[in-house]
């Protein structure tokens, strides 16, 4: 079920809200758990069993780790078992076919593909579960003795299928007791509407431009302008799509009394790639930092080991996004850029005029998204070839795809609001007596427009659902 | 309830605003009576089905629920048309004239069916293109079946070119089905085509949002067919009646483009009394009189099929003129507006649509048997260019 769907907005959410706020405090987690399982089962009626199995397994393994804490070797073996089982499940569903394909190719094997469907959000909830089990092992969090409370944390529908990756340590206390108020409810709904508008009004509309080129790049004569416009459209799509989802998740969390950490901080306003990654998908980068990079030694080791640690993190970041070579390439691309920035490029960038540094960052990020978006390396070659052969007529492309032109308006809006313009506008407006009223009217208008767009549109995918 | 402890007035109105929206759009959607059809989209709407665990596990319950909610959503039709109109009102940065002239533009949601506009105008067209392997196979089978037909009967072929047969961009005819057919034909036959070799002619005779020809096309077709059949006809329209901007055709449905609609116009004719038998039962065929008298409520129907008459496996028009010939018309939906007009010059006219014949009449169509059983004197085929490339049972039985 998508947040940006009529089913969620007009059936699931109202029903859950009514049940949740009618329930006594001690039953609220149970309502959330059942609602979350229904939410997941709506899209994955069979794989909900996998998630329940995962909750049960991790509940008991964490109990065992806690119990056998004094036996260092045993608890270490248990934590490794937890990691292997959780990552193993992720590997089977997400990477096994990719591995088989490459083995067949490299060694001329004839292994059959499993063709298993990818359970929605498996990458997100696997990382959440691991954060709990590892933190229990590290004694950073207390053991959760109530399996239903642990289940609520793992299955919590606001962030279940596309993040942000909420660590158990961040919500440990909130799972036991959290405050609810109308102020918090309204703030949550306001945040939800912001995310909803980002997704439905901007991401979905600019996606039409991006898909025109990237769905089948070899099917049409493309010129550089067509590629630049559609790549820019995709850059905006992925930001508004994913940050919109995170806003909705954070807003929904607030409605139900949770405070989740921010996942985006205007990443396209950064002036270096290092800065960009401090602002983009924060919950994933900090997860890799705390659970992979630092345990490997981080930067407090020899230069060779540091480069190795860096490489492992970025290869895993690439692979986390998908079982395909273009994601690996995307990870390696950022690894190289970031290594260069840390070694010498960063100092040079600091000396550049701000605007120039921003242009460079934005160009690099756009190129990164090209690696990310193409369906295959063959398509990447085709797009690169078209880009460097300006012979293909942009006018012809526009003529045959003229219906995408009105959607350029959404790109312009997207380009403006990728900077903290909205934040500043809100701050300015709230200085006035009726500022809040005006803001709320704008939000309600955006909500209505979003609903209209949903009713009208059949195009409503979430990019990060596949991760 | 903790939520009712409202501290700030600003929270009150925002909260009630949201609740009202959820009630108006949400609750009302579930409690109001379900709509069965949509006039705007020209289709049957999905309705809510009962929950079963089996359907839920298969995921079909969820799919149906989401489809039904979208279709049954409060004011969904109005929302869709208003939203589409708002989208088309967005600035196009003056590019329309610059890049559109003389070009096809693929429409959103139109790529799968090859639906496009030309010169960025309102008309939705089938982009001319090469045939798929499947269509090639259909074309070959249909041509073979159609060419065998004239070995068994005195056959008259009337072929209607639609937008897919002519490339307005290159000013070139790309699908010469009538030519291919006439090359294949042997023996006694007559063939004539309704051709649109330029965009202006196309716009004159066809709808903006539908595959079919408008009121002018069928009348021109009728005159052509009279000439083909060598019948002197003095039939002229007795009136012209129009319903403004009410008709959203199949192209609009396929592309979900509801910012444009068609005027629906009908010519009135004086047609002598006759009997109509549809699939073996005496039944009224069209609703032209209701249209003329505006004796209908709502607009929850496909104007073309409802007023001109829908496609049936077999329709028999009996004008009780035993001195005249019996006619067999094998056709697709393009013949619907002119079946009766033609039939008035014959004793009995049998209109057969082979796509539906077997299902509705309950037996296979075998031409030789049909000709003999009904004492058919002449056979007329009224077929659009789409007919040639659709699945092979459109002509199944004609060769036997």
Short mmCIF file of N, CA, C and O in Angstrom, two decimals, chain A residues 62 64-72 75-76 79 130-144 168-169 172 291:
data_model
loop_
_atom_site.label_atom_id
_atom_site.label_comp_id
_atom_site.label_asym_id
_atom_site.label_seq_id
_atom_site.Cartn_x
_atom_site.Cartn_y
_atom_site.Cartn_z
N UNK A 62 18.00 -12.29 20.12
CA UNK A 62 18.43 -11.17 20.99
C UNK A 62 18.34 -11.60 22.45
O UNK A 62 19.22 -11.27 23.27
N UNK A 64 18.72 -14.61 23.55
CA UNK A 64 19.86 -15.53 23.78
C UNK A 64 21.16 -14.77 23.94
O UNK A 64 21.97 -15.07 24.83
N UNK A 65 21.35 -13.77 23.08
CA UNK A 65 22.58 -12.96 23.15
C UNK A 65 22.68 -12.31 24.53
O UNK A 65 23.74 -12.30 25.17
N UNK A 66 21.55 -11.78 24.98
CA UNK A 66 21.53 -11.11 26.27
C UNK A 66 21.81 -12.10 27.42
O UNK A 66 22.52 -11.79 28.37
N UNK A 67 21.23 -13.28 27.28
CA UNK A 67 21.36 -14.30 28.33
C UNK A 67 22.80 -14.84 28.42
O UNK A 67 23.31 -15.10 29.50
N UNK A 68 23.41 -15.02 27.23
CA UNK A 68 24.75 -15.64 27.19
C UNK A 68 25.85 -14.58 27.13
O UNK A 68 26.95 -14.83 26.63
N UNK A 69 25.50 -13.40 27.57
CA UNK A 69 26.44 -12.28 27.47
C UNK A 69 27.80 -12.59 28.13
O UNK A 69 28.84 -12.18 27.62
N UNK A 70 27.76 -13.31 29.22
CA UNK A 70 29.02 -13.58 29.94
C UNK A 70 29.93 -14.53 29.15
O UNK A 70 31.14 -14.52 29.30
N UNK A 71 29.34 -15.33 28.33
CA UNK A 71 30.14 -16.23 27.48
C UNK A 71 30.44 -15.49 26.17
O UNK A 71 29.65 -15.49 25.23
N UNK A 72 31.59 -14.81 26.16
CA UNK A 72 31.94 -13.94 25.04
C UNK A 72 31.90 -14.62 23.68
O UNK A 72 31.35 -14.08 22.72
N UNK A 75 28.24 -15.52 22.65
CA UNK A 75 27.43 -14.36 22.25
C UNK A 75 27.94 -13.79 20.92
O UNK A 75 27.15 -13.32 20.10
N UNK A 76 29.26 -13.86 20.70
CA UNK A 76 29.80 -13.42 19.39
C UNK A 76 29.28 -14.33 18.28
O UNK A 76 28.88 -13.86 17.20
N UNK A 79 25.68 -13.43 17.60
CA UNK A 79 25.48 -12.19 16.83
C UNK A 79 25.84 -12.43 15.36
O UNK A 79 25.15 -11.93 14.45
N UNK A 130 18.72 -5.48 12.30
CA UNK A 130 20.14 -5.64 12.64
C UNK A 130 20.58 -4.60 13.66
O UNK A 130 21.36 -4.89 14.57
N UNK A 131 20.07 -3.38 13.49
CA UNK A 131 20.46 -2.33 14.44
C UNK A 131 20.03 -2.73 15.85
O UNK A 131 20.77 -2.49 16.82
N UNK A 132 18.88 -3.38 15.97
CA UNK A 132 18.41 -3.80 17.30
C UNK A 132 19.29 -4.90 17.87
O UNK A 132 19.81 -4.79 18.99
N UNK A 133 19.51 -5.95 17.08
CA UNK A 133 20.26 -7.11 17.59
C UNK A 133 21.70 -6.71 17.91
O UNK A 133 22.25 -7.08 18.97
N UNK A 134 22.31 -5.93 17.01
CA UNK A 134 23.71 -5.52 17.25
C UNK A 134 23.79 -4.62 18.49
O UNK A 134 24.70 -4.75 19.31
N UNK A 135 22.81 -3.72 18.62
CA UNK A 135 22.85 -2.82 19.77
C UNK A 135 22.58 -3.55 21.09
O UNK A 135 23.09 -3.14 22.14
N UNK A 136 21.80 -4.62 21.03
CA UNK A 136 21.63 -5.44 22.24
C UNK A 136 22.97 -6.09 22.59
O UNK A 136 23.41 -6.07 23.74
N UNK A 137 23.66 -6.59 21.57
CA UNK A 137 24.97 -7.21 21.78
C UNK A 137 25.97 -6.19 22.34
O UNK A 137 26.74 -6.50 23.25
N UNK A 138 25.89 -4.97 21.79
CA UNK A 138 26.83 -3.93 22.24
C UNK A 138 26.41 -3.28 23.56
O UNK A 138 27.04 -2.34 24.01
N UNK A 139 25.30 -3.71 24.09
CA UNK A 139 24.71 -3.16 25.33
C UNK A 139 24.32 -1.69 25.16
O UNK A 139 24.32 -0.93 26.12
N UNK A 140 24.03 -1.30 23.96
CA UNK A 140 23.61 0.09 23.74
C UNK A 140 22.13 0.26 24.04
O UNK A 140 21.66 1.36 24.28
N UNK A 141 21.39 -0.83 23.89
CA UNK A 141 19.96 -0.78 24.22
C UNK A 141 19.63 -1.97 25.12
O UNK A 141 20.35 -2.97 25.14
N UNK A 142 18.52 -1.79 25.85
CA UNK A 142 18.08 -2.90 26.69
C UNK A 142 17.33 -3.92 25.85
O UNK A 142 16.72 -3.56 24.83
N UNK A 143 17.37 -5.16 26.31
CA UNK A 143 16.62 -6.20 25.61
C UNK A 143 15.11 -5.89 25.67
O UNK A 143 14.61 -5.50 26.72
N UNK A 144 14.44 -6.04 24.54
CA UNK A 144 12.98 -5.84 24.53
C UNK A 144 12.33 -7.19 24.85
O UNK A 144 12.40 -8.12 24.04
N UNK A 168 16.58 1.16 16.65
CA UNK A 168 15.84 0.82 17.86
C UNK A 168 16.19 1.79 18.99
O UNK A 168 15.31 2.23 19.74
N UNK A 169 17.48 2.18 19.04
CA UNK A 169 17.91 3.06 20.12
C UNK A 169 17.19 4.41 20.07
O UNK A 169 16.98 5.05 21.09
N UNK A 172 13.45 3.52 21.35
CA UNK A 172 13.31 2.60 22.48
C UNK A 172 12.34 3.13 23.53
O UNK A 172 11.40 2.44 23.94
N UNK A 291 27.59 0.88 11.66
CA UNK A 291 27.55 -0.59 11.73
C UNK A 291 28.52 -1.28 10.78
O UNK A 291 28.68 -2.49 10.85
#
